[in-house]
């Protein structure tokens, strides 16, 4: 859409629905003043027809805006996602200079997830590592909510080597997390691994080897309850979290 005008590519005869996705704080809509594809008004075209006068009027929506910084109050670049309260994807946004504003949103309840560029680690609003723990943002019609200003942390890592009792490297996966959520990485050919960037806090590590070997929780545990908690600070790389897995 340029200067408020548009023209589609050439279309054959048939029935079509049009969706309009304006920039800025406006709501997306479908022709016929509809919020969903299923309720949109179809447009029927005959061979060679040049249909004009399809002129939607878009409404202002609600927006969420703020600034993403680090602990030194320096702006951080990256991107983010808006979800509805049931974790359904709604839209995305960028924060090139730390600042962001969402496109127009209908009134409702939302969650925000931020993905800062390396070496920072992502989070949900408000300082949460999981969607379940995220703070829900309730928006009224046309509300312009400001002051959503997450402070992101430098990521940390945990690394080590996984071998069998003969000291030979073992293939498989290493997981970091807890009984509710975890992230996994592959064990390299030489038996070493490095986790993805981690948020500061308490973590547990377990090894899930391929083949006839038993899962093992660090340090020498058979269950996650028996695993030793590893406390990670911001921008810390913890090494030597090694696992020796046994034949099952």
PDB file of C-alpha atoms in Angstrom:
ATOM      1  CA  UNK A   1       0.000   0.000   0.000  1.00  0.00           C
ATOM      2  CA  UNK A   2       1.485   3.342  -1.065  1.00  0.00           C
ATOM      3  CA  UNK A   3      -0.175   6.730  -0.532  1.00  0.00           C
ATOM      4  CA  UNK A   4      -3.210   4.767   0.656  1.00  0.00           C
ATOM      5  CA  UNK A   5      -3.702   3.187  -2.788  1.00  0.00           C
ATOM      6  CA  UNK A   6      -3.140  -0.394  -3.904  1.00  0.00           C
ATOM      7  CA  UNK A   7      -3.727  -2.717  -6.824  1.00  0.00           C
ATOM      8  CA  UNK A   8      -3.481  -6.505  -6.764  1.00  0.00           C
ATOM      9  CA  UNK A   9      -1.616  -8.657  -9.241  1.00  0.00           C
ATOM     10  CA  UNK A  10      -3.711 -10.076 -12.081  1.00  0.00           C
ATOM     11  CA  UNK A  11      -6.317 -12.535 -10.889  1.00  0.00           C
ATOM     12  CA  UNK A  12      -8.385 -15.087 -12.742  1.00  0.00           C
ATOM     13  CA  UNK A  13     -12.149 -15.280 -12.419  1.00  0.00           C
ATOM     14  CA  UNK A  14     -13.269 -16.488  -9.018  1.00  0.00           C
ATOM     15  CA  UNK A  15     -14.114 -15.532  -5.471  1.00  0.00           C
ATOM     16  CA  UNK A  16     -11.469 -13.864  -3.282  1.00  0.00           C
ATOM     17  CA  UNK A  17     -10.996 -12.459   0.196  1.00  0.00           C
ATOM     18  CA  UNK A  18      -8.748  -9.496   0.951  1.00  0.00           C
ATOM     19  CA  UNK A  19      -6.775  -8.924   4.140  1.00  0.00           C
ATOM     20  CA  UNK A  20      -5.263  -5.536   4.977  1.00  0.00           C
ATOM     21  CA  UNK A  21      -2.177  -5.292   7.190  1.00  0.00           C
ATOM     22  CA  UNK A  22      -1.452  -1.607   7.853  1.00  0.00           C
ATOM     23  CA  UNK A  23       1.782  -0.405   9.422  1.00  0.00           C
ATOM     24  CA  UNK A  24       1.769   1.402  12.733  1.00  0.00           C
ATOM     25  CA  UNK A  25      -0.890   1.349  15.450  1.00  0.00           C
ATOM     26  CA  UNK A  26      -3.749   0.191  13.229  1.00  0.00           C
ATOM     27  CA  UNK A  27      -5.681  -3.052  13.360  1.00  0.00           C
ATOM     28  CA  UNK A  28      -5.444  -5.656  10.657  1.00  0.00           C
ATOM     29  CA  UNK A  29      -8.767  -6.423   9.015  1.00  0.00           C
ATOM     30  CA  UNK A  30     -10.424  -8.264   6.165  1.00  0.00           C
ATOM     31  CA  UNK A  31     -12.700  -6.760   3.561  1.00  0.00           C
ATOM     32  CA  UNK A  32     -16.179  -6.338   4.938  1.00  0.00           C
ATOM     33  CA  UNK A  33     -14.886  -4.822   8.213  1.00  0.00           C
ATOM     34  CA  UNK A  34     -14.077  -8.270   9.543  1.00  0.00           C
ATOM     35  CA  UNK A  35     -11.458  -9.331  12.083  1.00  0.00           C
ATOM     36  CA  UNK A  36     -11.112 -12.891  10.763  1.00  0.00           C
ATOM     37  CA  UNK A  37     -10.678 -14.586   7.397  1.00  0.00           C
ATOM     38  CA  UNK A  38     -13.718 -16.767   7.930  1.00  0.00           C
ATOM     39  CA  UNK A  39     -16.025 -13.779   8.378  1.00  0.00           C
ATOM     40  CA  UNK A  40     -14.565 -11.732   5.496  1.00  0.00           C
ATOM     41  CA  UNK A  41     -16.809 -10.654   2.633  1.00  0.00           C
ATOM     42  CA  UNK A  42     -15.861 -12.493  -0.603  1.00  0.00           C
ATOM     43  CA  UNK A  43     -15.205 -10.477  -3.763  1.00  0.00           C
ATOM     44  CA  UNK A  44     -16.305 -12.173  -6.973  1.00  0.00           C
ATOM     45  CA  UNK A  45     -14.420 -11.378 -10.186  1.00  0.00           C
ATOM     46  CA  UNK A  46     -15.309 -12.176 -13.778  1.00  0.00           C
ATOM     47  CA  UNK A  47     -12.777 -12.677 -16.574  1.00  0.00           C
ATOM     48  CA  UNK A  48     -10.764  -9.470 -17.095  1.00  0.00           C
ATOM     49  CA  UNK A  49     -12.750  -7.449 -14.553  1.00  0.00           C
ATOM     50  CA  UNK A  50     -11.032  -4.379 -13.116  1.00  0.00           C
ATOM     51  CA  UNK A  51     -12.786  -4.076  -9.732  1.00  0.00           C
ATOM     52  CA  UNK A  52     -12.365  -0.721  -8.002  1.00  0.00           C
ATOM     53  CA  UNK A  53     -13.768   0.910  -4.901  1.00  0.00           C
ATOM     54  CA  UNK A  54     -12.552  -1.666  -2.361  1.00  0.00           C
ATOM     55  CA  UNK A  55     -11.663   0.999   0.184  1.00  0.00           C
ATOM     56  CA  UNK A  56     -11.391  -0.243   3.768  1.00  0.00           C
ATOM     57  CA  UNK A  57     -11.232   2.111   6.738  1.00  0.00           C
ATOM     58  CA  UNK A  58      -8.874   0.674   9.352  1.00  0.00           C
ATOM     59  CA  UNK A  59      -9.265   1.328  13.059  1.00  0.00           C
ATOM     60  CA  UNK A  60      -6.698   2.298  15.655  1.00  0.00           C
ATOM     61  CA  UNK A  61      -5.670  -0.573  17.865  1.00  0.00           C
ATOM     62  CA  UNK A  62      -3.990  -0.806  21.224  1.00  0.00           C
ATOM     63  CA  UNK A  63      -0.180  -0.824  21.369  1.00  0.00           C
ATOM     64  CA  UNK A  64       2.566  -1.851  23.764  1.00  0.00           C
ATOM     65  CA  UNK A  65       5.866   0.041  23.794  1.00  0.00           C
ATOM     66  CA  UNK A  66       9.051   0.313  25.810  1.00  0.00           C
ATOM     67  CA  UNK A  67      12.826   0.016  25.779  1.00  0.00           C
ATOM     68  CA  UNK A  68      15.057  -3.048  26.117  1.00  0.00           C
ATOM     69  CA  UNK A  69      18.313  -2.444  28.010  1.00  0.00           C
ATOM     70  CA  UNK A  70      21.054  -4.332  29.810  1.00  0.00           C
ATOM     71  CA  UNK A  71      22.044  -3.958  33.469  1.00  0.00           C
ATOM     72  CA  UNK A  72      24.117  -0.884  32.540  1.00  0.00           C
ATOM     73  CA  UNK A  73      21.017   0.776  31.064  1.00  0.00           C
ATOM     74  CA  UNK A  74      22.465   0.477  27.555  1.00  0.00           C
ATOM     75  CA  UNK A  75      19.960  -0.140  24.726  1.00  0.00           C
ATOM     76  CA  UNK A  76      19.983  -3.659  23.267  1.00  0.00           C
ATOM     77  CA  UNK A  77      18.917  -4.713  19.749  1.00  0.00           C
ATOM     78  CA  UNK A  78      16.825  -7.723  18.879  1.00  0.00           C
ATOM     79  CA  UNK A  79      13.284  -8.796  18.151  1.00  0.00           C
ATOM     80  CA  UNK A  80      10.218  -9.887  20.064  1.00  0.00           C
ATOM     81  CA  UNK A  81       6.967 -11.778  19.746  1.00  0.00           C
ATOM     82  CA  UNK A  82       3.473 -11.020  20.989  1.00  0.00           C
ATOM     83  CA  UNK A  83       1.384 -14.017  22.065  1.00  0.00           C
ATOM     84  CA  UNK A  84      -2.177 -14.151  23.271  1.00  0.00           C
ATOM     85  CA  UNK A  85      -2.740 -15.414  26.814  1.00  0.00           C
ATOM     86  CA  UNK A  86      -3.088 -18.965  25.468  1.00  0.00           C
ATOM     87  CA  UNK A  87       0.381 -18.759  23.815  1.00  0.00           C
ATOM     88  CA  UNK A  88      -0.981 -18.283  20.308  1.00  0.00           C
ATOM     89  CA  UNK A  89       1.283 -16.237  18.019  1.00  0.00           C
ATOM     90  CA  UNK A  90      -0.094 -12.761  17.266  1.00  0.00           C
ATOM     91  CA  UNK A  91       2.713 -10.668  15.740  1.00  0.00           C
ATOM     92  CA  UNK A  92       6.386  -9.755  16.032  1.00  0.00           C
ATOM     93  CA  UNK A  93       8.361  -6.528  16.529  1.00  0.00           C
ATOM     94  CA  UNK A  94      11.961  -5.279  16.383  1.00  0.00           C
ATOM     95  CA  UNK A  95      13.996  -3.169  18.794  1.00  0.00           C
ATOM     96  CA  UNK A  96      16.980  -1.962  16.752  1.00  0.00           C
ATOM     97  CA  UNK A  97      17.953   0.827  19.164  1.00  0.00           C
ATOM     98  CA  UNK A  98      16.355  -0.765  22.196  1.00  0.00           C
ATOM     99  CA  UNK A  99      12.962   0.870  21.667  1.00  0.00           C
ATOM    100  CA  UNK A 100       9.934  -0.988  20.368  1.00  0.00           C
ATOM    101  CA  UNK A 101       6.247  -0.535  19.702  1.00  0.00           C
ATOM    102  CA  UNK A 102       3.868  -3.250  18.619  1.00  0.00           C
ATOM    103  CA  UNK A 103       1.458  -2.919  15.733  1.00  0.00           C
ATOM    104  CA  UNK A 104      -2.174  -2.251  16.573  1.00  0.00           C
ATOM    105  CA  UNK A 105      -3.709  -4.969  18.732  1.00  0.00           C
ATOM    106  CA  UNK A 106      -7.327  -5.722  19.585  1.00  0.00           C
ATOM    107  CA  UNK A 107      -8.329  -5.368  23.224  1.00  0.00           C
ATOM    108  CA  UNK A 108      -7.268  -8.500  25.073  1.00  0.00           C
ATOM    109  CA  UNK A 109      -4.600 -10.178  27.179  1.00  0.00           C
ATOM    110  CA  UNK A 110      -1.083 -10.746  25.859  1.00  0.00           C
ATOM    111  CA  UNK A 111       2.391 -12.074  26.673  1.00  0.00           C
ATOM    112  CA  UNK A 112       5.655 -10.648  25.317  1.00  0.00           C
ATOM    113  CA  UNK A 113       8.854 -12.580  24.608  1.00  0.00           C
ATOM    114  CA  UNK A 114      12.126 -10.785  23.880  1.00  0.00           C
ATOM    115  CA  UNK A 115      14.995 -12.201  21.806  1.00  0.00           C
ATOM    116  CA  UNK A 116      18.020  -9.902  22.257  1.00  0.00           C
ATOM    117  CA  UNK A 117      21.069 -10.350  20.094  1.00  0.00           C
ATOM    118  CA  UNK A 118      24.027 -12.368  21.427  1.00  0.00           C
ATOM    119  CA  UNK A 119      25.524 -12.438  23.985  1.00  0.00           C
ATOM    120  CA  UNK A 120      22.265 -11.621  25.789  1.00  0.00           C
ATOM    121  CA  UNK A 121      19.677 -14.205  26.715  1.00  0.00           C
ATOM    122  CA  UNK A 122      15.966 -13.973  25.963  1.00  0.00           C
ATOM    123  CA  UNK A 123      13.122 -13.659  28.426  1.00  0.00           C
ATOM    124  CA  UNK A 124       9.401 -13.146  28.790  1.00  0.00           C
ATOM    125  CA  UNK A 125       7.884 -10.075  30.354  1.00  0.00           C
ATOM    126  CA  UNK A 126       8.324  -9.671  33.301  1.00  0.00           C
ATOM    127  CA  UNK A 127      11.779 -11.194  33.972  1.00  0.00           C
ATOM    128  CA  UNK A 128      10.528 -14.745  33.340  1.00  0.00           C
ATOM    129  CA  UNK A 129      12.240 -17.656  31.621  1.00  0.00           C
ATOM    130  CA  UNK A 130       9.036 -19.519  30.684  1.00  0.00           C
ATOM    131  CA  UNK A 131       5.688 -18.656  29.153  1.00  0.00           C
ATOM    132  CA  UNK A 132       3.845 -20.068  32.146  1.00  0.00           C
ATOM    133  CA  UNK A 133       5.610 -17.595  34.438  1.00  0.00           C
ATOM    134  CA  UNK A 134       5.203 -14.609  32.113  1.00  0.00           C
ATOM    135  CA  UNK A 135       3.247 -11.574  33.287  1.00  0.00           C
ATOM    136  CA  UNK A 136       0.053 -11.138  31.271  1.00  0.00           C
ATOM    137  CA  UNK A 137      -0.561  -7.658  29.866  1.00  0.00           C
ATOM    138  CA  UNK A 138      -4.245  -6.674  29.645  1.00  0.00           C
ATOM    139  CA  UNK A 139      -5.083  -4.051  27.011  1.00  0.00           C
ATOM    140  CA  UNK A 140      -8.280  -2.113  26.632  1.00  0.00           C
ATOM    141  CA  UNK A 141      -9.522  -0.838  23.272  1.00  0.00           C
ATOM    142  CA  UNK A 142      -7.066   1.672  21.735  1.00  0.00           C
ATOM    143  CA  UNK A 143      -4.912   1.730  24.878  1.00  0.00           C
ATOM    144  CA  UNK A 144      -1.373   2.992  24.274  1.00  0.00           C
ATOM    145  CA  UNK A 145       0.550   1.140  26.989  1.00  0.00           C
ATOM    146  CA  UNK A 146       4.081   2.405  27.644  1.00  0.00           C
ATOM    147  CA  UNK A 147       6.799   1.581  30.135  1.00  0.00           C
ATOM    148  CA  UNK A 148       7.307  -2.094  29.276  1.00  0.00           C
ATOM    149  CA  UNK A 149      11.070  -1.936  29.795  1.00  0.00           C
ATOM    150  CA  UNK A 150      12.760  -5.325  30.186  1.00  0.00           C
ATOM    151  CA  UNK A 151      16.340  -5.528  31.433  1.00  0.00           C
ATOM    152  CA  UNK A 152      18.084  -8.479  29.780  1.00  0.00           C
ATOM    153  CA  UNK A 153      21.045 -10.409  31.119  1.00  0.00           C
ATOM    154  CA  UNK A 154      24.258 -11.539  29.511  1.00  0.00           C
ATOM    155  CA  UNK A 155      23.989 -15.231  28.808  1.00  0.00           C
ATOM    156  CA  UNK A 156      26.009 -17.906  30.561  1.00  0.00           C
ATOM    157  CA  UNK A 157      27.006 -21.429  29.568  1.00  0.00           C
ATOM    158  CA  UNK A 158      27.695 -24.810  31.109  1.00  0.00           C
ATOM    159  CA  UNK A 159      30.089 -27.180  29.365  1.00  0.00           C
ATOM    160  CA  UNK A 160      31.764 -30.526  29.860  1.00  0.00           C
ATOM    161  CA  UNK A 161      32.482 -33.959  28.402  1.00  0.00           C
ATOM    162  CA  UNK A 162      30.356 -37.102  28.300  1.00  0.00           C
ATOM    163  CA  UNK A 163      32.093 -40.498  28.173  1.00  0.00           C
ATOM    164  CA  UNK A 164      31.450 -44.121  29.010  1.00  0.00           C
ATOM    165  CA  UNK A 165      33.254 -46.007  31.776  1.00  0.00           C
ATOM    166  CA  UNK A 166      36.119 -46.766  29.378  1.00  0.00           C
ATOM    167  CA  UNK A 167      36.668 -43.041  28.795  1.00  0.00           C
ATOM    168  CA  UNK A 168      35.269 -43.164  25.238  1.00  0.00           C
ATOM    169  CA  UNK A 169      33.114 -40.287  23.988  1.00  0.00           C
ATOM    170  CA  UNK A 170      29.383 -40.984  23.819  1.00  0.00           C
ATOM    171  CA  UNK A 171      26.861 -39.453  21.424  1.00  0.00           C
ATOM    172  CA  UNK A 172      23.490 -38.165  22.592  1.00  0.00           C
ATOM    173  CA  UNK A 173      21.920 -35.092  24.187  1.00  0.00           C
ATOM    174  CA  UNK A 174      22.591 -32.954  27.240  1.00  0.00           C
ATOM    175  CA  UNK A 175      19.656 -31.159  28.860  1.00  0.00           C
ATOM    176  CA  UNK A 176      19.653 -28.158  31.193  1.00  0.00           C
ATOM    177  CA  UNK A 177      16.635 -27.038  33.172  1.00  0.00           C
ATOM    178  CA  UNK A 178      14.274 -28.491  35.731  1.00  0.00           C
ATOM    179  CA  UNK A 179      11.285 -30.822  35.903  1.00  0.00           C
ATOM    180  CA  UNK A 180       9.096 -28.232  34.166  1.00  0.00           C
ATOM    181  CA  UNK A 181      11.206 -27.016  31.244  1.00  0.00           C
ATOM    182  CA  UNK A 182      14.586 -27.726  29.668  1.00  0.00           C
ATOM    183  CA  UNK A 183      16.748 -26.984  26.646  1.00  0.00           C
ATOM    184  CA  UNK A 184      18.903 -29.575  24.936  1.00  0.00           C
ATOM    185  CA  UNK A 185      22.132 -29.617  22.938  1.00  0.00           C
ATOM    186  CA  UNK A 186      23.861 -32.408  21.068  1.00  0.00           C
ATOM    187  CA  UNK A 187      27.031 -34.024  22.337  1.00  0.00           C
ATOM    188  CA  UNK A 188      29.850 -33.501  19.838  1.00  0.00           C
ATOM    189  CA  UNK A 189      31.877 -36.294  18.262  1.00  0.00           C
ATOM    190  CA  UNK A 190      34.637 -35.861  20.841  1.00  0.00           C
ATOM    191  CA  UNK A 191      32.147 -36.126  23.719  1.00  0.00           C
ATOM    192  CA  UNK A 192      32.139 -32.415  24.563  1.00  0.00           C
ATOM    193  CA  UNK A 193      29.121 -30.118  24.797  1.00  0.00           C
ATOM    194  CA  UNK A 194      28.335 -26.459  25.463  1.00  0.00           C
ATOM    195  CA  UNK A 195      24.838 -25.358  26.409  1.00  0.00           C
ATOM    196  CA  UNK A 196      22.928 -22.584  24.746  1.00  0.00           C
ATOM    197  CA  UNK A 197      22.982 -19.234  26.537  1.00  0.00           C
ATOM    198  CA  UNK A 198      21.407 -19.508  29.977  1.00  0.00           C
ATOM    199  CA  UNK A 199      19.722 -17.006  32.264  1.00  0.00           C
ATOM    200  CA  UNK A 200      21.266 -16.463  35.688  1.00  0.00           C
ATOM    201  CA  UNK A 201      19.781 -18.805  38.277  1.00  0.00           C
ATOM    202  CA  UNK A 202      19.646 -22.430  39.356  1.00  0.00           C
ATOM    203  CA  UNK A 203      19.947 -25.190  36.762  1.00  0.00           C
ATOM    204  CA  UNK A 204      20.219 -28.965  36.662  1.00  0.00           C
ATOM    205  CA  UNK A 205      22.061 -30.946  33.981  1.00  0.00           C
ATOM    206  CA  UNK A 206      21.363 -34.448  32.730  1.00  0.00           C
ATOM    207  CA  UNK A 207      22.850 -36.651  30.041  1.00  0.00           C
ATOM    208  CA  UNK A 208      20.723 -38.731  27.645  1.00  0.00           C
ATOM    209  CA  UNK A 209      23.193 -40.885  25.673  1.00  0.00           C
ATOM    210  CA  UNK A 210      22.415 -42.821  22.526  1.00  0.00           C
ATOM    211  CA  UNK A 211      22.605 -46.604  22.492  1.00  0.00           C
ATOM    212  CA  UNK A 212      22.674 -48.957  25.484  1.00  0.00           C
ATOM    213  CA  UNK A 213      23.593 -46.338  28.088  1.00  0.00           C
ATOM    214  CA  UNK A 214      21.560 -45.079  31.025  1.00  0.00           C
ATOM    215  CA  UNK A 215      20.397 -41.486  31.478  1.00  0.00           C
ATOM    216  CA  UNK A 216      22.397 -39.791  34.186  1.00  0.00           C
ATOM    217  CA  UNK A 217      21.755 -36.632  36.192  1.00  0.00           C
ATOM    218  CA  UNK A 218      24.709 -34.526  37.228  1.00  0.00           C
ATOM    219  CA  UNK A 219      26.264 -35.130  39.661  1.00  0.00           C
ATOM    220  CA  UNK A 220      25.841 -38.920  39.861  1.00  0.00           C
ATOM    221  CA  UNK A 221      22.033 -38.910  40.215  1.00  0.00           C
ATOM    222  CA  UNK A 222      19.448 -41.325  38.863  1.00  0.00           C
ATOM    223  CA  UNK A 223      16.535 -38.829  38.962  1.00  0.00           C
ATOM    224  CA  UNK A 224      16.160 -35.088  38.573  1.00  0.00           C
ATOM    225  CA  UNK A 225      15.393 -34.822  42.280  1.00  0.00           C
ATOM    226  CA  UNK A 226      18.835 -36.327  42.965  1.00  0.00           C
ATOM    227  CA  UNK A 227      20.622 -33.970  40.562  1.00  0.00           C
ATOM    228  CA  UNK A 228      23.019 -31.382  41.962  1.00  0.00           C
ATOM    229  CA  UNK A 229      21.867 -27.793  41.416  1.00  0.00           C
ATOM    230  CA  UNK A 230      24.279 -25.558  39.508  1.00  0.00           C
ATOM    231  CA  UNK A 231      23.905 -21.853  40.286  1.00  0.00           C
ATOM    232  CA  UNK A 232      24.872 -19.668  37.339  1.00  0.00           C
ATOM    233  CA  UNK A 233      25.650 -15.949  37.532  1.00  0.00           C
ATOM    234  CA  UNK A 234      25.366 -13.462  34.673  1.00  0.00           C
ATOM    235  CA  UNK A 235      28.060 -13.862  31.987  1.00  0.00           C
ATOM    236  CA  UNK A 236      29.550 -16.939  33.664  1.00  0.00           C
ATOM    237  CA  UNK A 237      30.914 -19.949  31.782  1.00  0.00           C
ATOM    238  CA  UNK A 238      30.955 -22.997  34.022  1.00  0.00           C
ATOM    239  CA  UNK A 239      33.199 -25.811  32.784  1.00  0.00           C
ATOM    240  CA  UNK A 240      33.906 -29.328  33.953  1.00  0.00           C
ATOM    241  CA  UNK A 241      30.316 -30.511  34.255  1.00  0.00           C
ATOM    242  CA  UNK A 242      31.243 -33.965  32.993  1.00  0.00           C
ATOM    243  CA  UNK A 243      29.228 -37.148  32.869  1.00  0.00           C
ATOM    244  CA  UNK A 244      30.354 -40.788  32.903  1.00  0.00           C
ATOM    245  CA  UNK A 245      27.400 -42.858  31.714  1.00  0.00           C
ATOM    246  CA  UNK A 246      26.918 -46.541  32.458  1.00  0.00           C
ATOM    247  CA  UNK A 247      25.683 -49.402  30.327  1.00  0.00           C
ATOM    248  CA  UNK A 248      22.074 -50.333  30.953  1.00  0.00           C
TER     249      UNK A 248
END
